[in-house]
Short mmCIF file of N, CA and C in Angstrom, two decimals:
data_model
loop_
_atom_site.label_atom_id
_atom_site.label_comp_id
_atom_site.label_asym_id
_atom_site.label_seq_id
_atom_site.Cartn_x
_atom_site.Cartn_y
_atom_site.Cartn_z
N MET A 28 143.41 -114.84 -34.09
CA MET A 28 142.36 -115.58 -33.41
C MET A 28 140.99 -115.05 -33.84
N ARG A 29 140.81 -113.78 -33.74
CA ARG A 29 139.55 -113.12 -34.05
C ARG A 29 139.10 -113.42 -35.48
N ALA A 30 140.04 -113.46 -36.40
CA ALA A 30 139.73 -113.64 -37.82
C ALA A 30 139.25 -115.06 -38.14
N MET A 31 139.32 -115.97 -37.20
CA MET A 31 138.89 -117.35 -37.42
C MET A 31 137.38 -117.53 -37.27
N PHE A 32 136.69 -116.53 -36.70
CA PHE A 32 135.28 -116.66 -36.34
C PHE A 32 134.40 -115.72 -37.16
N THR A 33 133.15 -116.15 -37.38
CA THR A 33 132.17 -115.26 -38.01
C THR A 33 131.85 -114.14 -37.01
N ALA A 34 131.30 -113.05 -37.50
CA ALA A 34 130.98 -111.90 -36.63
C ALA A 34 130.01 -112.30 -35.52
N ASP A 35 129.10 -113.24 -35.80
CA ASP A 35 128.10 -113.66 -34.81
C ASP A 35 128.39 -115.05 -34.22
N ALA A 36 129.64 -115.44 -34.23
CA ALA A 36 130.03 -116.76 -33.72
C ALA A 36 129.73 -116.90 -32.23
N GLU A 37 129.66 -118.17 -31.79
CA GLU A 37 129.47 -118.47 -30.37
C GLU A 37 130.51 -119.49 -29.94
N LEU A 38 131.00 -119.33 -28.71
CA LEU A 38 131.93 -120.28 -28.12
C LEU A 38 131.34 -120.71 -26.79
N HIS A 39 131.11 -122.01 -26.65
CA HIS A 39 130.56 -122.58 -25.42
C HIS A 39 131.64 -123.44 -24.77
N SER A 40 131.77 -123.29 -23.46
CA SER A 40 132.89 -123.92 -22.77
C SER A 40 132.53 -124.18 -21.31
N PRO A 41 133.10 -125.25 -20.72
CA PRO A 41 132.89 -125.47 -19.29
C PRO A 41 133.77 -124.54 -18.45
N TYR A 42 134.65 -123.79 -19.09
CA TYR A 42 135.60 -122.95 -18.38
C TYR A 42 135.11 -121.52 -18.16
N ALA A 43 133.98 -121.13 -18.80
CA ALA A 43 133.48 -119.76 -18.71
C ALA A 43 132.07 -119.70 -19.27
N PRO A 44 131.35 -118.61 -19.00
CA PRO A 44 130.04 -118.44 -19.63
C PRO A 44 130.20 -118.37 -21.15
N PRO A 45 129.12 -118.61 -21.90
CA PRO A 45 129.20 -118.53 -23.36
C PRO A 45 129.71 -117.17 -23.83
N ALA A 46 130.49 -117.19 -24.89
CA ALA A 46 130.98 -115.96 -25.52
C ALA A 46 130.30 -115.85 -26.87
N ARG A 47 129.68 -114.72 -27.13
CA ARG A 47 128.96 -114.51 -28.38
C ARG A 47 129.53 -113.30 -29.10
N GLY A 48 129.98 -113.51 -30.34
CA GLY A 48 130.57 -112.45 -31.13
C GLY A 48 132.09 -112.45 -31.04
N ARG A 49 132.72 -111.91 -32.07
CA ARG A 49 134.19 -111.90 -32.14
C ARG A 49 134.84 -111.21 -30.95
N ASP A 50 134.30 -110.05 -30.55
CA ASP A 50 134.91 -109.32 -29.44
C ASP A 50 134.90 -110.14 -28.16
N ALA A 51 133.77 -110.77 -27.86
CA ALA A 51 133.65 -111.57 -26.64
C ALA A 51 134.55 -112.80 -26.69
N ILE A 52 134.64 -113.44 -27.86
CA ILE A 52 135.50 -114.62 -28.00
C ILE A 52 136.96 -114.22 -27.85
N GLU A 53 137.34 -113.11 -28.46
CA GLU A 53 138.72 -112.64 -28.35
C GLU A 53 139.06 -112.28 -26.90
N ALA A 54 138.14 -111.62 -26.19
CA ALA A 54 138.37 -111.26 -24.79
C ALA A 54 138.50 -112.51 -23.93
N LEU A 55 137.64 -113.50 -24.16
CA LEU A 55 137.71 -114.74 -23.39
C LEU A 55 139.03 -115.46 -23.64
N HIS A 56 139.43 -115.57 -24.89
CA HIS A 56 140.69 -116.24 -25.21
C HIS A 56 141.86 -115.50 -24.57
N SER A 57 141.82 -114.19 -24.58
CA SER A 57 142.87 -113.39 -23.96
C SER A 57 142.94 -113.65 -22.45
N THR A 58 141.77 -113.79 -21.82
CA THR A 58 141.72 -114.11 -20.39
C THR A 58 142.32 -115.48 -20.13
N TRP A 59 141.99 -116.44 -20.99
CA TRP A 59 142.51 -117.80 -20.81
C TRP A 59 144.02 -117.84 -20.94
N THR A 60 144.56 -117.17 -21.93
CA THR A 60 146.00 -117.23 -22.16
C THR A 60 146.74 -116.27 -21.24
N ASN A 61 146.14 -115.13 -20.92
CA ASN A 61 146.68 -114.17 -19.97
C ASN A 61 148.17 -113.90 -20.18
N GLY A 62 148.61 -113.95 -21.43
CA GLY A 62 150.00 -113.64 -21.73
C GLY A 62 151.01 -114.70 -21.33
N HIS A 63 150.55 -115.86 -20.89
CA HIS A 63 151.47 -116.93 -20.47
C HIS A 63 152.09 -117.64 -21.66
N SER A 64 153.33 -118.02 -21.52
CA SER A 64 154.01 -118.73 -22.60
C SER A 64 153.42 -120.12 -22.82
N GLU A 65 152.71 -120.66 -21.81
CA GLU A 65 152.11 -121.99 -21.96
C GLU A 65 151.10 -122.01 -23.11
N ALA A 66 150.60 -120.85 -23.47
CA ALA A 66 149.62 -120.79 -24.56
C ALA A 66 150.21 -121.29 -25.87
N THR A 67 151.51 -121.30 -26.00
CA THR A 67 152.14 -121.78 -27.22
C THR A 67 152.13 -123.30 -27.30
N ASP A 68 151.77 -123.96 -26.21
CA ASP A 68 151.74 -125.42 -26.17
C ASP A 68 150.40 -126.00 -26.61
N LYS A 69 149.51 -125.17 -27.10
CA LYS A 69 148.20 -125.65 -27.51
C LYS A 69 148.32 -126.59 -28.70
N LYS A 70 147.43 -127.59 -28.70
CA LYS A 70 147.45 -128.55 -29.81
C LYS A 70 146.02 -129.03 -30.05
N MET A 71 145.63 -129.09 -31.31
CA MET A 71 144.34 -129.66 -31.69
C MET A 71 144.59 -130.75 -32.72
N THR A 72 143.86 -131.85 -32.59
CA THR A 72 143.96 -132.95 -33.53
C THR A 72 142.55 -133.29 -34.02
N VAL A 73 142.31 -133.16 -35.31
CA VAL A 73 141.00 -133.45 -35.88
C VAL A 73 140.79 -134.96 -35.93
N ILE A 74 139.67 -135.42 -35.39
CA ILE A 74 139.34 -136.85 -35.36
C ILE A 74 138.39 -137.20 -36.50
N HIS A 75 137.35 -136.39 -36.69
CA HIS A 75 136.37 -136.57 -37.76
C HIS A 75 136.01 -135.21 -38.32
N ALA A 76 135.66 -135.17 -39.58
CA ALA A 76 135.21 -133.93 -40.21
C ALA A 76 134.26 -134.26 -41.35
N GLY A 77 133.41 -133.31 -41.67
CA GLY A 77 132.47 -133.51 -42.77
C GLY A 77 131.96 -132.18 -43.28
N ARG A 78 131.22 -132.25 -44.38
CA ARG A 78 130.72 -131.03 -45.01
C ARG A 78 129.40 -131.33 -45.70
N SER A 79 128.50 -130.34 -45.65
CA SER A 79 127.25 -130.40 -46.39
C SER A 79 126.93 -128.97 -46.83
N GLY A 80 127.04 -128.72 -48.12
CA GLY A 80 126.78 -127.39 -48.64
C GLY A 80 127.75 -126.36 -48.09
N ASP A 81 127.21 -125.28 -47.52
CA ASP A 81 128.08 -124.21 -47.00
C ASP A 81 128.37 -124.35 -45.52
N LEU A 82 128.07 -125.54 -44.95
CA LEU A 82 128.42 -125.83 -43.55
C LEU A 82 129.35 -127.02 -43.49
N ALA A 83 130.26 -126.97 -42.55
CA ALA A 83 131.18 -128.09 -42.30
C ALA A 83 131.34 -128.23 -40.79
N TRP A 84 131.83 -129.36 -40.36
CA TRP A 84 132.01 -129.61 -38.93
C TRP A 84 133.28 -130.40 -38.71
N CYS A 85 133.77 -130.33 -37.49
CA CYS A 85 134.88 -131.22 -37.11
C CYS A 85 134.79 -131.53 -35.62
N LEU A 86 135.24 -132.71 -35.29
CA LEU A 86 135.41 -133.15 -33.92
C LEU A 86 136.90 -133.25 -33.71
N ALA A 87 137.41 -132.58 -32.69
CA ALA A 87 138.85 -132.57 -32.45
C ALA A 87 139.14 -132.75 -30.97
N THR A 88 140.32 -133.24 -30.68
CA THR A 88 140.81 -133.23 -29.31
C THR A 88 141.68 -131.99 -29.16
N TYR A 89 141.76 -131.48 -27.95
CA TYR A 89 142.63 -130.33 -27.70
C TYR A 89 143.36 -130.50 -26.38
N THR A 90 144.50 -129.86 -26.30
CA THR A 90 145.25 -129.78 -25.06
C THR A 90 145.86 -128.39 -24.99
N GLU A 91 145.88 -127.85 -23.80
CA GLU A 91 146.45 -126.53 -23.58
C GLU A 91 147.91 -126.62 -23.16
N GLY A 92 148.41 -127.84 -22.94
CA GLY A 92 149.78 -127.99 -22.46
C GLY A 92 149.90 -127.69 -20.98
N LEU A 93 148.79 -127.64 -20.28
CA LEU A 93 148.76 -127.38 -18.85
C LEU A 93 148.13 -128.56 -18.14
N GLU A 94 148.06 -128.50 -16.81
CA GLU A 94 147.42 -129.58 -16.06
C GLU A 94 145.93 -129.67 -16.36
N VAL A 95 145.30 -128.54 -16.62
CA VAL A 95 143.88 -128.52 -17.00
C VAL A 95 143.78 -127.96 -18.41
N GLY A 96 142.64 -128.13 -19.02
CA GLY A 96 142.45 -127.59 -20.36
C GLY A 96 142.62 -128.63 -21.44
N ASN A 97 142.15 -129.84 -21.18
CA ASN A 97 142.20 -130.91 -22.18
C ASN A 97 140.79 -131.40 -22.43
N GLY A 98 140.51 -131.76 -23.69
CA GLY A 98 139.18 -132.26 -23.97
C GLY A 98 138.93 -132.44 -25.44
N THR A 99 137.64 -132.32 -25.79
CA THR A 99 137.23 -132.42 -27.19
C THR A 99 136.52 -131.13 -27.58
N SER A 100 136.50 -130.88 -28.86
CA SER A 100 135.86 -129.69 -29.39
C SER A 100 135.04 -130.08 -30.61
N VAL A 101 133.82 -129.56 -30.67
CA VAL A 101 132.99 -129.70 -31.85
C VAL A 101 132.86 -128.30 -32.44
N ASP A 102 133.23 -128.17 -33.70
CA ASP A 102 133.20 -126.87 -34.36
C ASP A 102 132.36 -126.95 -35.62
N VAL A 103 131.54 -125.92 -35.84
CA VAL A 103 130.75 -125.79 -37.06
C VAL A 103 131.31 -124.60 -37.83
N PHE A 104 131.65 -124.84 -39.09
CA PHE A 104 132.22 -123.82 -39.95
C PHE A 104 131.18 -123.39 -40.97
N GLU A 105 131.25 -122.13 -41.38
CA GLU A 105 130.34 -121.60 -42.38
C GLU A 105 131.17 -121.02 -43.52
N GLN A 106 130.86 -121.44 -44.75
CA GLN A 106 131.60 -120.93 -45.90
C GLN A 106 131.16 -119.49 -46.20
N GLN A 107 132.14 -118.64 -46.41
CA GLN A 107 131.88 -117.23 -46.67
C GLN A 107 131.75 -116.98 -48.18
N ALA A 108 131.26 -115.80 -48.55
CA ALA A 108 131.05 -115.44 -49.95
C ALA A 108 132.34 -115.54 -50.77
N ASP A 109 133.49 -115.30 -50.12
CA ASP A 109 134.77 -115.36 -50.84
C ASP A 109 135.34 -116.77 -50.91
N GLY A 110 134.59 -117.77 -50.39
CA GLY A 110 135.04 -119.16 -50.43
C GLY A 110 135.80 -119.61 -49.19
N SER A 111 136.17 -118.67 -48.32
CA SER A 111 136.88 -119.04 -47.08
C SER A 111 135.90 -119.66 -46.08
N TRP A 112 136.45 -120.30 -45.05
CA TRP A 112 135.64 -120.93 -44.02
C TRP A 112 135.96 -120.28 -42.68
N LEU A 113 134.91 -119.94 -41.92
CA LEU A 113 135.07 -119.37 -40.59
C LEU A 113 134.27 -120.19 -39.59
N ILE A 114 134.70 -120.19 -38.34
CA ILE A 114 134.00 -120.92 -37.29
C ILE A 114 132.74 -120.14 -36.91
N ARG A 115 131.60 -120.82 -36.95
CA ARG A 115 130.31 -120.22 -36.56
C ARG A 115 129.94 -120.62 -35.14
N MET A 116 130.29 -121.86 -34.74
CA MET A 116 129.97 -122.35 -33.42
C MET A 116 131.08 -123.26 -32.93
N CYS A 117 131.49 -123.07 -31.69
CA CYS A 117 132.55 -123.88 -31.10
C CYS A 117 132.09 -124.32 -29.72
N SER A 118 132.20 -125.61 -29.45
CA SER A 118 131.84 -126.16 -28.16
C SER A 118 133.03 -126.94 -27.61
N LEU A 119 133.59 -126.47 -26.52
CA LEU A 119 134.69 -127.16 -25.85
C LEU A 119 134.11 -128.04 -24.76
N ASN A 120 134.63 -129.25 -24.65
CA ASN A 120 134.14 -130.21 -23.67
C ASN A 120 135.33 -130.79 -22.94
N SER A 121 135.42 -130.50 -21.65
CA SER A 121 136.58 -130.90 -20.86
C SER A 121 136.60 -132.40 -20.57
N THR A 122 137.80 -132.98 -20.61
CA THR A 122 137.98 -134.36 -20.17
C THR A 122 138.75 -134.40 -18.86
N ASP A 123 138.98 -133.24 -18.28
CA ASP A 123 139.71 -133.15 -16.99
C ASP A 123 138.78 -133.45 -15.84
#
């Protein structure tokens, strides 16, 4: 999970205060999953995506496999020096 984000990434969500940085994002995700097996039911489906230079974006739907935790996500990716892509900004938007 941690390796998917840039060191200075941000995650904005209606479920918690903003998380800034890998450590905060990892801690928040750990709190959300809390070791429950339901976390394996997560699903994301990309609806639209695009790229301009070293930035890319996607709009996706997500579901946690629970009664709550469904919505859309807008993610901004940043290309790294080695050519890989990491999430720089993530915004979760609940449809519940």
